[in-house]
Amino acid sequence: MSVQLHADNQIVTAKAKAEVNGPDMTGTAVFTEYDVDGWKYVHIRLELSGKPETLKPGKHAVHIHEKGDCECEGFKCAGGHFDPGPSGNSDPDANHGYHAGDLPNIVVDESGKGVLETITTRVTLSDGPVSILQPEEGTSLMVHANEDPHTPGETGSGHSGGPRLACGKIEKA
């Protein structure tokens, strides 16, 4: 499936990429920011593949996390969900559904492959308060073991997607 913005005056203003890796899985995410009449839209395409016993068929949560560090066990060093606002709450479960970094689920097929293609206005690649390229420590893209119901849950419950399967730092392309 292909998603396109249709406007005579759309301009690509920035690009970014994340190489997403986890045990027995790899993927690439491409981020393209468009400006349409002064409004920023970020198109995200994530292609993911892994062994079906690790990357099980079905829906898996995908989020932008607040830190660009994927080097620690279980990817815990990537922090919570990206939510930079003045009342930001990056708790992955308690404030879920309202984070700037919340994205739709990726659907993985029986062979361990999946593609997520979406457009968001919650984040930008350009300078500004919701830029995923501006925080000093960067941000990351995370794929989780379970589906995201896009509703809040108890802190620490794993309600928003459960264990972290794959992570990649988002970097300017």
mmCIF file of C-alpha atoms in Angstrom:
data_model
loop_
_atom_site.group_PDB
_atom_site.id
_atom_site.type_symbol
_atom_site.label_atom_id
_atom_site.label_comp_id
_atom_site.label_asym_id
_atom_site.label_seq_id
_atom_site.Cartn_x
_atom_site.Cartn_y
_atom_site.Cartn_z
ATOM 1 C CA MET A 1 0.000 0.000 0.000
ATOM 2 C CA SER A 2 1.279 3.468 -0.824
ATOM 3 C CA VAL A 3 0.327 6.637 1.029
ATOM 4 C CA GLN A 4 0.697 9.992 -0.682
ATOM 5 C CA LEU A 5 -0.070 13.563 0.300
ATOM 6 C CA HIS A 6 -1.910 15.339 -2.479
ATOM 7 C CA ALA A 7 -1.298 19.048 -2.700
ATOM 8 C CA ASP A 8 0.111 21.274 -5.375
ATOM 9 C CA ASN A 9 2.403 22.951 -2.868
ATOM 10 C CA GLN A 10 3.816 20.066 -0.814
ATOM 11 C CA ILE A 11 7.532 20.361 -0.093
ATOM 12 C CA VAL A 12 9.861 17.753 1.402
ATOM 13 C CA THR A 13 11.555 19.624 4.242
ATOM 14 C CA ALA A 14 13.531 16.880 6.030
ATOM 15 C CA LYS A 15 14.325 13.164 6.056
ATOM 16 C CA ALA A 16 15.446 10.690 8.709
ATOM 17 C CA LYS A 17 16.103 6.977 9.004
ATOM 18 C CA ALA A 18 16.295 4.282 11.682
ATOM 19 C CA GLU A 19 17.928 0.867 11.351
ATOM 20 C CA VAL A 20 15.783 -1.244 13.680
ATOM 21 C CA ASN A 21 17.373 -4.371 15.161
ATOM 22 C CA GLY A 22 16.528 -6.997 17.729
ATOM 23 C CA PRO A 23 17.181 -10.671 18.346
ATOM 24 C CA ASP A 24 16.504 -12.479 15.044
ATOM 25 C CA MET A 25 14.959 -9.417 13.361
ATOM 26 C CA THR A 26 15.949 -6.363 11.336
ATOM 27 C CA GLY A 27 14.159 -3.466 9.747
ATOM 28 C CA THR A 28 14.464 -0.047 8.211
ATOM 29 C CA ALA A 29 12.273 2.958 8.903
ATOM 30 C CA VAL A 30 12.269 5.985 6.609
ATOM 31 C CA PHE A 31 10.821 9.288 7.853
ATOM 32 C CA THR A 32 9.917 12.028 5.350
ATOM 33 C CA GLU A 33 8.619 15.406 6.498
ATOM 34 C CA TYR A 34 6.363 17.389 4.192
ATOM 35 C CA ASP A 35 5.271 20.985 4.514
ATOM 36 C CA VAL A 36 1.825 21.607 3.066
ATOM 37 C CA ASP A 37 0.684 25.218 3.457
ATOM 38 C CA GLY A 38 2.850 25.648 6.565
ATOM 39 C CA TRP A 39 1.638 22.445 8.251
ATOM 40 C CA LYS A 40 4.140 19.633 8.906
ATOM 41 C CA TYR A 41 3.297 15.999 8.113
ATOM 42 C CA VAL A 42 5.719 13.133 8.714
ATOM 43 C CA HIS A 43 5.335 10.033 6.556
ATOM 44 C CA ILE A 44 6.819 6.904 8.155
ATOM 45 C CA ARG A 45 7.491 3.619 6.387
ATOM 46 C CA LEU A 46 8.827 0.722 8.454
ATOM 47 C CA GLU A 47 9.779 -2.568 6.811
ATOM 48 C CA LEU A 48 10.504 -5.327 9.324
ATOM 49 C CA SER A 49 11.458 -8.978 9.009
ATOM 50 C CA GLY A 50 12.397 -11.664 11.479
ATOM 51 C CA LYS A 51 12.105 -15.305 12.374
ATOM 52 C CA PRO A 52 8.382 -16.109 12.878
ATOM 53 C CA GLU A 53 9.141 -17.762 16.226
ATOM 54 C CA THR A 54 10.556 -14.428 17.487
ATOM 55 C CA LEU A 55 8.525 -11.924 15.448
ATOM 56 C CA LYS A 56 5.194 -13.690 15.717
ATOM 57 C CA PRO A 57 2.447 -13.160 13.123
ATOM 58 C CA GLY A 58 -0.112 -10.527 14.091
ATOM 59 C CA LYS A 59 -0.099 -6.954 15.339
ATOM 60 C CA HIS A 60 2.862 -5.387 17.140
ATOM 61 C CA ALA A 61 3.028 -1.976 18.821
ATOM 62 C CA VAL A 62 5.326 0.651 17.274
ATOM 63 C CA HIS A 63 6.349 3.804 19.157
ATOM 64 C CA ILE A 64 8.838 6.627 19.003
ATOM 65 C CA HIS A 65 10.743 6.542 22.302
ATOM 66 C CA GLU A 66 12.219 9.544 24.092
ATOM 67 C CA LYS A 67 15.897 8.537 23.934
ATOM 68 C CA GLY A 68 18.071 7.403 21.041
ATOM 69 C CA ASP A 69 19.847 4.679 23.006
ATOM 70 C CA CYS A 70 19.213 1.053 22.024
ATOM 71 C CA GLU A 71 22.402 -0.421 23.515
ATOM 72 C CA CYS A 72 21.185 -1.820 26.839
ATOM 73 C CA GLU A 73 19.464 -5.106 27.642
ATOM 74 C CA GLY A 74 15.787 -5.088 26.680
ATOM 75 C CA PHE A 75 16.230 -1.604 25.157
ATOM 76 C CA LYS A 76 15.197 -0.042 28.503
ATOM 77 C CA CYS A 77 17.690 2.806 27.983
ATOM 78 C CA ALA A 78 15.419 4.166 25.207
ATOM 79 C CA GLY A 79 13.153 5.490 27.961
ATOM 80 C CA GLY A 80 9.408 5.954 27.626
ATOM 81 C CA HIS A 81 7.295 7.204 24.775
ATOM 82 C CA PHE A 82 8.218 10.526 23.148
ATOM 83 C CA ASP A 83 5.977 13.195 24.714
ATOM 84 C CA PRO A 84 7.818 16.530 24.977
ATOM 85 C CA GLY A 85 4.937 18.869 25.785
ATOM 86 C CA PRO A 86 4.844 21.163 28.788
ATOM 87 C CA SER A 87 2.691 18.546 30.521
ATOM 88 C CA GLY A 88 4.520 15.645 28.839
ATOM 89 C CA ASN A 89 4.175 12.241 30.460
ATOM 90 C CA SER A 90 6.347 9.595 28.836
ATOM 91 C CA ASP A 91 4.990 6.719 30.981
ATOM 92 C CA PRO A 92 4.431 4.074 28.285
ATOM 93 C CA ASP A 93 1.241 2.769 29.903
ATOM 94 C CA ALA A 94 -0.453 5.410 32.074
ATOM 95 C CA ASN A 95 -0.634 8.227 29.517
ATOM 96 C CA HIS A 96 -0.928 5.970 26.515
ATOM 97 C CA GLY A 97 -2.838 7.001 23.443
ATOM 98 C CA TYR A 98 -1.898 10.649 23.973
ATOM 99 C CA HIS A 99 1.877 10.564 23.415
ATOM 100 C CA ALA A 100 3.376 12.337 20.430
ATOM 101 C CA GLY A 101 5.299 9.108 19.713
ATOM 102 C CA ASP A 102 2.303 6.757 19.584
ATOM 103 C CA LEU A 103 1.974 5.140 16.137
ATOM 104 C CA PRO A 104 -0.321 2.482 14.622
ATOM 105 C CA ASN A 105 0.493 -1.222 15.015
ATOM 106 C CA ILE A 106 2.544 -3.054 12.381
ATOM 107 C CA VAL A 107 0.979 -6.266 11.037
ATOM 108 C CA VAL A 108 3.423 -9.151 10.615
ATOM 109 C CA ASP A 109 2.576 -12.059 8.286
ATOM 110 C CA GLU A 110 3.213 -15.796 8.708
ATOM 111 C CA SER A 111 6.704 -15.476 7.167
ATOM 112 C CA GLY A 112 7.815 -12.873 9.743
ATOM 113 C CA LYS A 113 7.542 -9.831 7.490
ATOM 114 C CA GLY A 114 5.596 -6.646 8.041
ATOM 115 C CA VAL A 115 5.219 -3.136 6.660
ATOM 116 C CA LEU A 116 3.819 -0.117 8.481
ATOM 117 C CA GLU A 117 3.067 2.983 6.465
ATOM 118 C CA THR A 118 1.526 5.942 8.257
ATOM 119 C CA ILE A 119 1.381 9.731 8.415
ATOM 120 C CA THR A 120 1.529 11.688 11.665
ATOM 121 C CA THR A 121 1.216 15.345 12.609
ATOM 122 C CA ARG A 122 2.262 14.678 16.224
ATOM 123 C CA VAL A 123 6.009 14.982 15.525
ATOM 124 C CA THR A 124 8.329 16.848 13.153
ATOM 125 C CA LEU A 125 11.834 16.409 11.798
ATOM 126 C CA SER A 126 12.324 20.190 11.619
ATOM 127 C CA ASP A 127 13.455 22.328 14.524
ATOM 128 C CA GLY A 128 10.743 22.870 17.096
ATOM 129 C CA PRO A 129 9.229 21.548 20.312
ATOM 130 C CA VAL A 130 8.026 18.219 18.835
ATOM 131 C CA SER A 131 11.089 17.468 16.700
ATOM 132 C CA ILE A 132 12.267 13.862 17.029
ATOM 133 C CA LEU A 133 15.717 14.937 15.797
ATOM 134 C CA GLN A 134 16.317 17.752 18.292
ATOM 135 C CA PRO A 135 16.613 16.173 21.734
ATOM 136 C CA GLU A 136 20.302 15.998 22.658
ATOM 137 C CA GLU A 137 20.183 12.240 23.266
ATOM 138 C CA GLY A 138 18.047 11.671 20.163
ATOM 139 C CA THR A 139 14.981 9.455 19.880
ATOM 140 C CA SER A 140 14.396 5.870 18.767
ATOM 141 C CA LEU A 141 11.814 3.719 17.025
ATOM 142 C CA MET A 142 10.662 0.693 19.030
ATOM 143 C CA VAL A 143 8.772 -2.457 18.022
ATOM 144 C CA HIS A 144 7.044 -4.384 20.819
ATOM 145 C CA ALA A 145 5.999 -8.020 21.234
ATOM 146 C CA ASN A 146 2.280 -7.329 21.627
ATOM 147 C CA GLU A 147 -0.465 -5.308 20.000
ATOM 148 C CA ASP A 148 -1.087 -1.771 21.223
ATOM 149 C CA PRO A 149 -4.737 -1.209 22.230
ATOM 150 C CA HIS A 150 -4.137 2.604 22.235
ATOM 151 C CA THR A 151 -5.728 2.997 25.680
ATOM 152 C CA PRO A 152 -4.151 3.884 29.042
ATOM 153 C CA GLY A 153 -3.220 1.181 31.563
ATOM 154 C CA GLU A 154 -1.499 0.857 34.917
ATOM 155 C CA THR A 155 2.112 2.069 35.150
ATOM 156 C CA GLY A 156 4.488 -0.818 34.444
ATOM 157 C CA SER A 157 1.746 -3.146 33.190
ATOM 158 C CA GLY A 158 3.024 -3.455 29.617
ATOM 159 C CA HIS A 159 -0.474 -2.566 28.431
ATOM 160 C CA SER A 160 0.846 -0.448 25.547
ATOM 161 C CA GLY A 161 2.735 -3.256 23.794
ATOM 162 C CA GLY A 162 4.680 -5.310 26.286
ATOM 163 C CA PRO A 163 8.276 -6.441 25.837
ATOM 164 C CA ARG A 164 10.551 -4.491 23.514
ATOM 165 C CA LEU A 165 11.623 -6.591 20.512
ATOM 166 C CA ALA A 166 13.590 -4.233 18.264
ATOM 167 C CA CYS A 167 14.986 -0.716 18.493
ATOM 168 C CA GLY A 168 16.733 1.775 16.222
ATOM 169 C CA LYS A 169 18.027 5.310 16.758
ATOM 170 C CA ILE A 170 16.305 7.880 14.521
ATOM 171 C CA GLU A 171 18.952 9.883 12.663
ATOM 172 C CA LYS A 172 18.896 12.637 10.063
ATOM 173 C CA ALA A 173 19.193 11.221 6.546
#
